[in-house]
Every structure is written in structure tokens, then in C-alpha cells.
Amino acid sequence: MPYRIAGIDVHKRMLAVAVADIAVEGEYKFEYRKVGANPSELRKLAEWLIEQEVEEVVMESTAQYWRPVWGELEETWMPQRRNREDAGPMSGRLHLAQAQSNRGAAGRKRDFPDAERLVKRYTAGELTLSFVPDGEQRLWRTVMRRKYQVTCDRVQLHNRLECLLEEARIKLSSLVSDLFGQSARRMLHALADGETDPGRLAALGDWRLKATPEQFRDALGACRNLHSVYRQLLRLMLEELQLIEKQINELDKQMASLLIDHQDAVKRLAEVPGLGVDSAQQIIAEVGARAATFPSAKNLSSWIGVCPGDSESAGVNYSHRSPKGNRQMRRVLNQAANAAVKTKGSIFELTFHRLVVRLGFAQAICAIAHRLCRLIWKILHQGVRYEERGPAVTRKRKQQRAAKMARDLRSLGYRVEFVGTPSENPA
């Protein structure tokens, strides 16, 4: 019985497609087709693959240009092949191969041979395939990754603002912990509006600031003869800050509405030390609401790259360096691990202090990230809740953490109800 597989070499403006029947003996006989990458051509490609009775499609992950091809085939070609009466378990499967695993010999790179190589190496099991979630989860990823980019823009703006103030001899950042805090913002807005009296600027600070009014007057003394260009640049930066924070708030609300059906998973993840509502949403966007793609915690750890690697030759393992994995998840887990080890009385704090003596700081943090990864898989895959077993966890700390998490969830539009007392069930 024939079994046809298509290999697609993806480019920005064109696609090179090679189709072969892999059920025959001997050399594969390929049929070739070169199509454009615009939507009408992609629809024609999907119809042609249906006519050719192609069972599986493997394409190369070229930058972002594979996304429209995947989307069109997922919408048009995949249902046609999967919903047949004689469809097999692999019928209508799309595969995305990492470009590095399909490299040819130097000086012998051409489009159709690259497409042929995709089919041959996929059949031989030599390709490294990427995990591509469904359309809904891809939308979650887009929103959360955009929020991360906007958050990075906010950090860059903070650094540029501090550079501008230092150049203008305004030493405000030496006296306040956060230039974007309420007291600092009031001073900066007044400075941008033309205020020239250091005493009035110092009076805008909150009474809880540790610096004295005399120190503020000294730090803001340069405002008397500050050039108008600095004031204009400062005003532009404050307007940019307002725009960035507005975008972050809108992305938060958008993500909360997208995950409204999975708010219980968000709550269960947010209970873990080191994690919160935002990091829980990032994790669900990357691995799914139930981590169903990963059959075990080991598979998830390997995919993320938070497990020891193997570099063996002649029976000797030369390196245990972790493999490359999902960069977004590695970032979230490393940040969560650094926060978890600082949670007083938690099991992560005790484990970290036990490991850091033998492994050093970096490897101990990596070990904590690995434990968090296994815990995340168990919470999502099995639907369990986290229960702290640390020796010094007090009821007061549980109540404080439960109250903070409830505020964060409610601010995003989630519905939070306490069963019994807040101390008995924090979420």
C-alpha cells in the first residue's frame, strides 16, 4: 500500500516541495513542485497535497516563514487526511524539523535536494523535530512572549532614564530604590513640567523614604539651571513609560481572558514557592494547561534543558552540561528557582543550602530548577496541589502569601473563593 510523505524546504517567497512514496523498495522517486509563499499559493499547495494523497508533511523551521505554511496545512490539509475512514495513526501529521539537523554537505545546498533530504532523514529517524502546540496554545505563547518583550522595554527605559538623570547631574537614583516608584515619579513629573525649586521637589517624596529632605535638596540641586532639552527628553520618557505600562496591563487582561477556562491550573501553579500568577501563565502558555505532550517529568525536563546532559565517547562521559531547550521556560524556571530558595522555611531553601556547598551556586540553582520542573509536570499532568513541607512555615506566612496571590488573581479578572478559612485553603 503506498505511503507518501512530502518534504518542504521553506523560504520567505517560495517553497520547494518534494513528494515520495516511502513504501516502495529501492530509491525513492520524487515528484517536485515549486510554489509561492503568498496565501493563494499556499491554498493551492494544500489542495495539491490532498490530490497526491500525502500522509505526512515535514518542513524546515526557517526563521518565522514556516508559520503561515503550517497554519494553512493545519487548517486545510490536515482535517482532510485525518477524517478519512482508512486514516492511519500518523495520517495528517505535520512535523517541524530543526534546520541544523537537515544540513547538507558544504557546497551542495540546493532547494529540491534539501526537500528530498527532509523526507529521507525523517524516514531514517535522523531529524530533530520541534514541538509545535495547537493553535490556541500558540496564541497564548504569542501574548506572553509579547508581554516579556514589553517588560524588557520597560527595563531598558529605566536604564536610559537613569543615564539621562546622571548626565543632567540629578542624583535621584542614589536616594530612592526605584525610579519608577510613586515618590520618584512625582518628582520627575514636576521636574519635566519646569520646577526649579529643589525644596518643592523634595517635598513631593513620601514620608517613608529613608533619605532626609536635606539630602534630596542636595541631589536635586541641578534643577535650578537645568536645560530645557533635558526636561523635554524627561517628559518623552515618562510618556513612553505610561504607554508601556498601559500595554502590559492590556496584555495581562488579554491573557487572563484566554486562560479563563484554566484558572484552576493557574491557581495551583501560583501556590508553588518562587512562582506567581504571571509565571504560572507563562508556564501554561509554553507547556499547555495539562502538559499532555510530555508523558513524564523526565521528558519535560529534557525538552526545557534543565537536566544533566551526556557527552560520551569511548565509554567516558566528558561533560554533563545541560542540553539546549526552550529558552522561555529556562528563563522562567531560573528566576523561580532564585526566588524559591529565598522563601524562608521552604523545602527549596533547605535543599539549596544542602547542595550549594558541594555543587556551587550556579549548579545548585539548576538543581532547584530541575525540581521545580518535575513539580510543575506533576501539578499540571496529575491535577494535584502543592503542599509545603518545610519546617519553618508559619500560619501567618501562609495567610500573607494567600492574600497576595488572591489580589493578583482578582486584579486579572479571575474568580477566587476561599473554602473554609484563608489559612486552611489559600486559593
CSV table of C-alpha atoms in Angstrom, one decimal:
chain,number,residue,atom,x,y,z
A,1,MET,CA,0.0,0.0,0.0
A,2,PRO,CA,1.5,3.4,-1.0
A,3,TYR,CA,2.5,5.8,1.8
A,4,ARG,CA,3.5,9.2,0.6
A,5,ILE,CA,5.5,11.9,2.6
A,6,ALA,CA,6.2,15.4,1.5
A,7,GLY,CA,9.3,17.4,2.4
A,8,ILE,CA,9.0,21.2,2.2
A,9,ASP,CA,12.1,23.5,2.1
A,10,VAL,CA,10.7,26.8,3.3
A,11,HIS,CA,11.8,30.2,2.2
A,12,LYS,CA,10.4,33.7,2.5
A,13,ARG,CA,9.0,34.0,-1.0
A,14,MET,CA,8.9,30.4,-2.3
A,15,LEU,CA,8.6,26.8,-1.2
A,16,ALA,CA,10.4,23.7,-2.7
A,17,VAL,CA,8.2,20.6,-2.3
A,18,ALA,CA,9.3,17.0,-2.9
A,19,VAL,CA,6.9,14.1,-2.5
A,20,ALA,CA,7.9,10.4,-2.5
A,21,ASP,CA,6.3,7.1,-1.8
A,22,ILE,CA,8.4,5.6,1.0
A,23,ALA,CA,6.6,2.2,0.9
A,24,VAL,CA,8.5,1.2,-2.3
A,25,GLU,CA,11.8,-0.7,-2.3
A,26,GLY,CA,14.9,0.8,-3.6
A,27,GLU,CA,15.5,4.5,-4.4
A,28,TYR,CA,12.6,7.0,-3.7
A,29,LYS,CA,11.1,8.6,-6.8
A,30,PHE,CA,10.3,12.2,-6.0
A,31,GLU,CA,7.8,14.5,-7.6
A,32,TYR,CA,8.7,18.2,-7.4
A,33,ARG,CA,6.8,21.4,-7.2
A,34,LYS,CA,7.9,25.0,-6.6
A,35,VAL,CA,5.2,27.3,-5.2
A,36,GLY,CA,5.0,30.8,-3.9
A,37,ALA,CA,4.5,31.7,-0.2
A,38,ASN,CA,1.6,34.0,-0.5
A,39,PRO,CA,-1.8,32.8,0.8
A,40,SER,CA,-3.4,31.9,-2.5
A,41,GLU,CA,-0.4,29.7,-3.4
A,42,LEU,CA,-0.4,28.0,0.0
A,43,ARG,CA,-4.0,27.1,-0.6
A,44,LYS,CA,-3.1,25.6,-3.9
A,45,LEU,CA,-0.3,23.7,-2.2
A,46,ALA,CA,-2.7,22.2,0.3
A,47,GLU,CA,-5.1,21.1,-2.5
A,48,TRP,CA,-2.2,19.5,-4.4
A,49,LEU,CA,-1.0,17.6,-1.3
A,50,ILE,CA,-4.6,16.3,-1.0
A,51,GLU,CA,-4.6,15.2,-4.6
A,52,GLN,CA,-1.2,13.5,-4.2
A,53,GLU,CA,-2.7,11.6,-1.1
A,54,VAL,CA,0.2,12.7,1.1
A,55,GLU,CA,0.0,11.2,4.6
A,56,GLU,CA,2.7,13.2,6.4
A,57,VAL,CA,4.4,16.5,5.8
A,58,VAL,CA,7.8,17.5,7.2
A,59,MET,CA,9.1,21.1,6.8
A,60,GLU,CA,12.2,23.0,7.8
A,61,SER,CA,11.9,25.7,10.6
A,62,THR,CA,13.3,28.6,8.6
A,63,ALA,CA,13.0,31.7,10.8
A,64,GLN,CA,9.3,32.6,11.1
A,65,TYR,CA,8.5,31.8,7.5
A,66,TRP,CA,7.3,28.3,8.3
A,67,ARG,CA,4.3,29.6,10.4
A,68,PRO,CA,1.9,30.6,7.5
A,69,VAL,CA,2.7,27.3,5.8
A,70,TRP,CA,1.9,25.4,9.0
A,71,GLY,CA,-1.2,27.3,9.6
A,72,GLU,CA,-2.6,26.7,6.1
A,73,LEU,CA,-1.8,23.0,6.1
A,74,GLU,CA,-3.2,22.6,9.6
A,75,GLU,CA,-6.5,24.3,8.5
A,76,THR,CA,-6.9,22.7,5.1
A,77,TRP,CA,-4.8,19.6,4.5
A,78,MET,CA,-4.7,18.0,8.0
A,79,PRO,CA,-8.5,17.6,8.5
A,80,GLN,CA,-8.9,16.0,5.0
A,81,ARG,CA,-6.3,13.3,5.8
A,82,ARG,CA,-7.3,12.6,9.4
A,83,ASN,CA,-11.0,12.3,8.9
A,84,ARG,CA,-10.9,9.6,6.2
A,85,GLU,CA,-12.3,6.2,7.0
A,86,ASP,CA,-9.0,4.4,6.2
A,87,ALA,CA,-6.8,7.0,8.0
A,88,GLY,CA,-3.9,5.6,10.0
A,89,PRO,CA,-2.5,6.8,13.3
A,90,MET,CA,0.1,9.0,11.5
A,91,SER,CA,-2.2,10.3,8.8
A,92,GLY,CA,-2.4,14.1,8.6
A,93,ARG,CA,0.7,14.6,10.8
A,94,LEU,CA,2.7,17.8,10.4
A,95,HIS,CA,6.4,17.8,11.5
A,96,LEU,CA,8.7,20.7,12.0
A,97,ALA,CA,12.4,19.8,11.7
A,98,GLN,CA,15.2,22.0,13.2
A,99,ALA,CA,17.3,23.4,10.3
A,100,GLN,CA,20.6,22.3,11.9
A,101,SER,CA,19.5,18.6,11.7
A,102,ASN,CA,18.9,18.9,7.9
A,103,ARG,CA,22.2,20.5,6.9
A,104,GLY,CA,23.8,19.1,3.8
A,105,ALA,CA,27.4,18.9,2.7
A,106,ALA,CA,29.2,22.3,2.1
A,107,GLY,CA,28.9,23.4,-1.5
A,108,ARG,CA,26.0,21.1,-2.2
A,109,LYS,CA,23.0,23.0,-1.0
A,110,ARG,CA,20.0,23.3,-3.3
A,111,ASP,CA,16.3,23.7,-2.7
A,112,PHE,CA,14.9,20.4,-4.0
A,113,PRO,CA,17.7,18.2,-2.7
A,114,ASP,CA,17.1,19.9,0.7
A,115,ALA,CA,13.4,18.9,0.4
A,116,GLU,CA,14.5,15.3,-0.5
A,117,ARG,CA,16.8,15.2,2.4
A,118,LEU,CA,14.0,16.1,4.8
A,119,VAL,CA,12.0,13.0,3.6
A,120,LYS,CA,15.0,10.7,3.8
A,121,ARG,CA,16.2,11.8,7.2
A,122,TYR,CA,12.7,11.8,8.7
A,123,THR,CA,12.2,8.2,7.4
A,124,ALA,CA,15.5,7.2,8.9
A,125,GLY,CA,14.7,9.0,12.3
A,126,GLU,CA,17.7,11.4,11.9
A,127,LEU,CA,15.8,14.7,12.2
A,128,THR,CA,15.4,16.7,15.4
A,129,LEU,CA,11.7,17.6,15.5
A,130,SER,CA,10.3,20.6,17.3
A,131,PHE,CA,7.2,20.6,19.5
A,132,VAL,CA,4.5,22.8,17.9
A,133,PRO,CA,1.4,23.2,20.1
A,134,ASP,CA,-2.1,23.7,18.8
A,135,GLY,CA,-3.5,27.0,17.6
A,136,GLU,CA,-5.0,28.0,20.9
A,137,GLN,CA,-1.7,27.4,22.8
A,138,ARG,CA,0.2,29.2,20.1
A,139,LEU,CA,-2.0,32.2,20.7
A,140,TRP,CA,-1.1,32.0,24.5
A,141,ARG,CA,2.6,32.0,23.6
A,142,THR,CA,2.3,35.0,21.4
A,143,VAL,CA,0.6,37.1,24.1
A,144,MET,CA,3.0,36.1,26.9
A,145,ARG,CA,6.1,36.4,24.8
A,146,ARG,CA,5.0,39.9,23.7
A,147,LYS,CA,4.5,40.8,27.3
A,148,TYR,CA,8.0,39.7,28.1
A,149,GLN,CA,9.3,41.9,25.2
A,150,VAL,CA,7.4,44.9,26.5
A,151,THR,CA,8.7,44.2,30.1
A,152,CYS,CA,12.2,44.2,28.7
A,153,ASP,CA,11.5,47.5,27.1
A,154,ARG,CA,10.4,48.9,30.5
A,155,VAL,CA,13.8,47.8,32.0
A,156,GLN,CA,15.7,49.4,29.1
A,157,LEU,CA,13.7,52.6,29.6
A,158,HIS,CA,14.6,52.6,33.3
A,159,ASN,CA,18.3,52.4,32.4
A,160,ARG,CA,18.0,55.1,29.8
A,161,LEU,CA,16.2,57.3,32.3
A,162,GLU,CA,19.0,56.8,34.9
A,163,CYS,CA,21.6,57.7,32.3
A,164,LEU,CA,19.8,60.9,31.4
A,165,LEU,CA,19.5,62.0,35.1
A,166,GLU,CA,23.2,61.3,35.7
A,167,GLU,CA,24.1,63.4,32.7
A,168,ALA,CA,21.9,66.2,34.0
A,169,ARG,CA,23.6,65.8,37.5
A,170,ILE,CA,20.3,64.8,39.1
A,171,LYS,CA,21.3,62.2,41.7
A,172,LEU,CA,17.8,60.9,42.4
A,173,SER,CA,18.5,57.3,41.8
A,174,SER,CA,21.0,57.3,44.7
A,175,LEU,CA,18.3,58.1,47.2
A,176,VAL,CA,15.3,56.1,46.0
A,177,SER,CA,15.1,52.4,45.5
A,178,ASP,CA,13.0,52.6,42.3
A,179,LEU,CA,13.0,55.4,39.8
A,180,PHE,CA,9.5,54.3,38.7
A,181,GLY,CA,8.2,54.4,42.3
A,182,GLN,CA,5.4,56.8,43.3
A,183,SER,CA,7.7,59.3,45.0
A,184,ALA,CA,10.2,59.4,42.2
A,185,ARG,CA,7.5,59.7,39.6
A,186,ARG,CA,6.0,62.8,41.3
A,187,MET,CA,9.4,64.4,41.4
A,188,LEU,CA,10.2,63.5,37.8
A,189,HIS,CA,6.9,64.8,36.5
A,190,ALA,CA,7.4,68.1,38.4
A,191,LEU,CA,10.9,68.3,37.0
A,192,ALA,CA,9.7,67.8,33.5
A,193,ASP,CA,7.0,70.4,33.9
A,194,GLY,CA,9.6,73.1,34.8
A,195,GLU,CA,10.0,73.0,38.5
A,196,THR,CA,13.2,74.8,39.6
A,197,ASP,CA,13.0,74.7,43.4
A,198,PRO,CA,14.8,71.7,45.0
A,199,GLY,CA,12.8,72.1,48.2
A,200,ARG,CA,9.5,71.8,46.4
A,201,LEU,CA,10.7,68.7,44.6
A,202,ALA,CA,11.9,67.1,47.8
A,203,ALA,CA,8.5,67.8,49.5
A,204,LEU,CA,6.9,65.5,46.9
A,205,GLY,CA,8.6,62.5,48.4
A,206,ASP,CA,6.8,60.1,50.7
A,207,TRP,CA,7.5,60.2,54.4
A,208,ARG,CA,8.6,56.6,54.4
A,209,LEU,CA,11.7,57.4,52.3
A,210,LYS,CA,14.9,57.0,54.3
A,211,ALA,CA,16.7,60.0,52.8
A,212,THR,CA,16.3,63.3,54.6
A,213,PRO,CA,14.9,66.5,52.9
A,214,GLU,CA,18.4,68.0,53.0
A,215,GLN,CA,19.8,65.0,51.0
A,216,PHE,CA,17.0,65.4,48.5
A,217,ARG,CA,17.6,69.1,48.1
A,218,ASP,CA,21.3,68.4,47.5
A,219,ALA,CA,20.6,65.6,45.0
A,220,LEU,CA,18.1,67.7,43.1
A,221,GLY,CA,20.1,71.0,43.2
A,222,ALA,CA,20.9,70.9,39.5
A,223,CYS,CA,17.2,71.6,38.7
A,224,ARG,CA,17.8,75.3,39.2
A,225,ASN,CA,19.6,75.7,35.9
A,226,LEU,CA,18.5,72.5,34.1
A,227,HIS,CA,18.5,72.9,30.3
A,228,SER,CA,15.1,72.7,28.6
A,229,VAL,CA,16.3,69.9,26.4
A,230,TYR,CA,16.7,67.6,29.4
A,231,ARG,CA,13.2,68.5,30.6
A,232,GLN,CA,11.8,67.7,27.2
A,233,LEU,CA,13.6,64.3,27.0
A,234,LEU,CA,12.4,63.5,30.5
A,235,ARG,CA,8.8,64.3,29.5
A,236,LEU,CA,9.1,62.0,26.5
A,237,MET,CA,10.5,59.1,28.6
A,238,LEU,CA,7.7,59.5,31.1
A,239,GLU,CA,5.1,59.4,28.3
A,240,GLU,CA,6.8,56.3,26.9
A,241,LEU,CA,6.6,54.7,30.4
A,242,GLN,CA,2.9,55.3,30.6
A,243,LEU,CA,2.4,53.7,27.2
A,244,ILE,CA,4.5,50.6,28.1
A,245,GLU,CA,2.6,50.1,31.4
A,246,LYS,CA,-0.8,50.5,29.5
A,247,GLN,CA,0.3,47.8,27.1
A,248,ILE,CA,1.4,45.5,29.9
A,249,ASN,CA,-2.0,45.9,31.7
A,250,GLU,CA,-3.9,45.2,28.4
A,251,LEU,CA,-1.8,42.1,27.8
A,252,ASP,CA,-2.4,40.9,31.4
A,253,LYS,CA,-6.2,41.2,30.9
A,254,GLN,CA,-6.0,39.6,27.4
A,255,MET,CA,-4.1,36.6,28.8
A,256,ALA,CA,-6.4,36.2,31.8
A,257,SER,CA,-9.4,36.1,29.4
A,258,LEU,CA,-7.7,33.5,27.2
A,259,LEU,CA,-6.9,31.3,30.3
A,260,ILE,CA,-10.3,31.7,32.0
A,261,ASP,CA,-11.1,28.0,31.4
A,262,HIS,CA,-7.8,27.0,33.0
A,263,GLN,CA,-7.8,29.3,36.0
A,264,ASP,CA,-7.6,26.4,38.4
A,265,ALA,CA,-4.3,25.3,36.8
A,266,VAL,CA,-3.0,28.9,37.2
A,267,LYS,CA,-4.0,28.9,40.9
A,268,ARG,CA,-2.4,25.6,41.6
A,269,LEU,CA,0.9,26.6,39.9
A,270,ALA,CA,0.9,30.0,41.7
A,271,GLU,CA,0.9,28.3,45.1
A,272,VAL,CA,4.4,26.9,44.5
A,273,PRO,CA,7.2,28.9,46.2
A,274,GLY,CA,9.1,31.0,43.6
A,275,LEU,CA,6.1,31.1,41.2
A,276,GLY,CA,3.3,33.6,41.0
A,277,VAL,CA,0.3,34.4,38.8
A,278,ASP,CA,2.4,35.8,35.9
A,279,SER,CA,5.0,33.0,35.9
A,280,ALA,CA,2.2,30.4,36.1
A,281,GLN,CA,0.6,31.9,33.0
A,282,GLN,CA,4.0,31.8,31.2
A,283,ILE,CA,4.4,28.2,32.0
A,284,ILE,CA,1.0,27.2,30.8
A,285,ALA,CA,1.5,29.1,27.6
A,286,GLU,CA,4.7,27.2,26.9
A,287,VAL,CA,3.8,23.6,28.0
A,288,GLY,CA,0.0,23.6,27.9
A,289,ALA,CA,-2.7,23.5,30.6
A,290,ARG,CA,-2.1,19.8,31.4
A,291,ALA,CA,1.4,19.3,29.9
A,292,ALA,CA,-0.2,16.4,27.9
A,293,THR,CA,2.5,16.4,25.3
A,294,PHE,CA,5.1,15.2,27.8
A,295,PRO,CA,4.5,11.7,29.1
A,296,SER,CA,6.8,12.1,32.0
A,297,ALA,CA,8.6,14.7,34.1
A,298,LYS,CA,11.9,13.5,32.5
A,299,ASN,CA,10.6,14.3,29.0
A,300,LEU,CA,9.6,17.8,30.1
A,301,SER,CA,13.0,18.4,31.8
A,302,SER,CA,14.9,17.3,28.7
A,303,TRP,CA,12.7,19.5,26.4
A,304,ILE,CA,13.3,22.5,28.6
A,305,GLY,CA,17.0,21.8,29.1
A,306,VAL,CA,17.2,21.7,32.9
A,307,CYS,CA,18.6,18.2,33.3
A,308,PRO,CA,22.2,17.0,33.1
A,309,GLY,CA,23.4,16.2,29.5
A,310,ASP,CA,25.6,13.4,28.2
A,311,SER,CA,28.7,13.8,26.0
A,312,GLU,CA,30.0,10.2,25.9
A,313,SER,CA,32.8,8.8,23.8
A,314,ALA,CA,34.7,5.5,24.2
A,315,GLY,CA,32.7,4.8,27.4
A,316,VAL,CA,33.8,8.1,29.0
A,317,ASN,CA,31.4,10.9,29.7
A,318,TYR,CA,33.3,14.2,29.1
A,319,SER,CA,30.5,16.7,30.0
A,320,HIS,CA,27.3,16.8,31.9
A,321,ARG,CA,26.4,20.3,30.5
A,322,SER,CA,22.7,20.7,30.2
A,323,PRO,CA,21.3,20.5,26.6
A,324,LYS,CA,19.7,23.4,24.8
A,325,GLY,CA,16.0,23.6,25.3
A,326,ASN,CA,13.1,26.0,25.4
A,327,ARG,CA,14.6,29.4,26.3
A,328,GLN,CA,11.5,30.9,27.7
A,329,MET,CA,10.9,28.1,30.1
A,330,ARG,CA,14.5,28.0,31.2
A,331,ARG,CA,14.4,31.7,32.0
A,332,VAL,CA,11.2,31.3,34.0
A,333,LEU,CA,12.5,28.3,35.9
A,334,ASN,CA,15.8,30.0,36.7
A,335,GLN,CA,14.0,33.1,38.0
A,336,ALA,CA,11.6,30.9,40.0
A,337,ALA,CA,14.5,28.9,41.5
A,338,ASN,CA,16.3,32.0,42.6
A,339,ALA,CA,13.1,33.2,44.3
A,340,ALA,CA,12.2,29.8,45.8
A,341,VAL,CA,15.5,29.4,47.6
A,342,LYS,CA,14.8,32.8,49.3
A,343,THR,CA,11.4,31.7,50.7
A,344,LYS,CA,12.1,31.3,54.4
A,345,GLY,CA,11.3,27.9,55.8
A,346,SER,CA,10.5,26.3,52.4
A,347,ILE,CA,11.9,22.9,51.3
A,348,PHE,CA,13.6,24.6,48.5
A,349,GLU,CA,15.7,26.8,50.8
A,350,LEU,CA,16.8,23.7,52.8
A,351,THR,CA,17.7,21.8,49.6
A,352,PHE,CA,19.6,24.7,48.2
A,353,HIS,CA,21.7,25.2,51.3
A,354,ARG,CA,22.5,21.4,51.3
A,355,LEU,CA,23.5,21.4,47.6
A,356,VAL,CA,25.4,24.7,47.3
A,357,VAL,CA,28.3,23.5,49.5
A,358,ARG,CA,29.0,20.6,47.1
A,359,LEU,CA,27.9,22.0,43.7
A,360,GLY,CA,28.4,25.7,43.9
A,361,PHE,CA,25.7,28.4,43.4
A,362,ALA,CA,25.0,28.0,39.7
A,363,GLN,CA,24.7,24.2,39.7
A,364,ALA,CA,22.6,24.3,42.9
A,365,ILE,CA,20.2,26.8,41.3
A,366,CYS,CA,20.0,24.5,38.2
A,367,ALA,CA,19.2,21.6,40.5
A,368,ILE,CA,16.4,23.6,42.1
A,369,ALA,CA,15.1,24.5,38.7
A,370,HIS,CA,15.0,20.8,37.8
A,371,ARG,CA,13.0,20.0,40.9
A,372,LEU,CA,10.6,22.8,40.1
A,373,CYS,CA,10.2,21.4,36.6
A,374,ARG,CA,9.3,18.0,37.9
A,375,LEU,CA,6.9,19.6,40.3
A,376,ILE,CA,5.2,21.6,37.6
A,377,TRP,CA,4.7,18.5,35.5
A,378,LYS,CA,3.1,16.7,38.4
A,379,ILE,CA,0.8,19.6,39.2
A,380,LEU,CA,-0.4,20.1,35.6
A,381,HIS,CA,-0.4,16.5,34.5
A,382,GLN,CA,-2.0,14.9,37.5
A,383,GLY,CA,-4.1,17.9,38.8
A,384,VAL,CA,-2.6,17.9,42.3
A,385,ARG,CA,-2.0,20.9,44.6
A,386,TYR,CA,1.3,21.9,46.2
A,387,GLU,CA,1.7,21.3,49.9
A,388,GLU,CA,4.6,22.9,51.7
A,389,ARG,CA,6.6,20.5,53.9
A,390,GLY,CA,9.2,22.9,55.1
A,391,PRO,CA,9.9,23.0,58.9
A,392,ALA,CA,9.5,26.8,59.5
A,393,VAL,CA,6.4,27.7,57.5
A,394,THR,CA,4.1,29.6,59.8
A,395,ARG,CA,0.4,30.2,59.5
A,396,LYS,CA,1.0,33.9,59.2
A,397,ARG,CA,3.2,33.5,56.2
A,398,LYS,CA,0.7,31.2,54.6
A,399,GLN,CA,-2.1,33.8,55.1
A,400,GLN,CA,0.1,36.6,53.7
A,401,ARG,CA,1.0,34.6,50.6
A,402,ALA,CA,-2.6,33.5,50.1
A,403,ALA,CA,-3.8,37.1,50.4
A,404,LYS,CA,-1.2,38.4,47.9
A,405,MET,CA,-2.0,35.6,45.4
A,406,ALA,CA,-5.7,36.3,45.7
A,407,ARG,CA,-5.2,40.0,45.0
A,408,ASP,CA,-3.1,39.2,41.9
A,409,LEU,CA,-5.7,36.8,40.6
A,410,ARG,CA,-8.6,39.1,41.2
A,411,SER,CA,-6.8,42.1,39.5
A,412,LEU,CA,-6.6,39.9,36.3
A,413,GLY,CA,-10.3,39.0,36.4
A,414,TYR,CA,-10.1,35.5,37.9
A,415,ARG,CA,-12.7,34.4,40.4
A,416,VAL,CA,-11.2,33.5,43.8
A,417,GLU,CA,-13.2,31.9,46.5
A,418,PHE,CA,-11.9,30.7,49.9
A,419,VAL,CA,-13.1,27.4,51.1
A,420,GLY,CA,-13.2,27.4,54.9
A,421,THR,CA,-10.7,30.0,56.2
A,422,PRO,CA,-8.0,31.5,54.1
A,423,SER,CA,-5.3,29.8,56.3
A,424,GLU,CA,-6.7,26.4,55.6
A,425,ASN,CA,-7.0,26.7,51.8
A,426,PRO,CA,-5.0,29.6,50.3
A,427,ALA,CA,-6.5,29.5,46.9
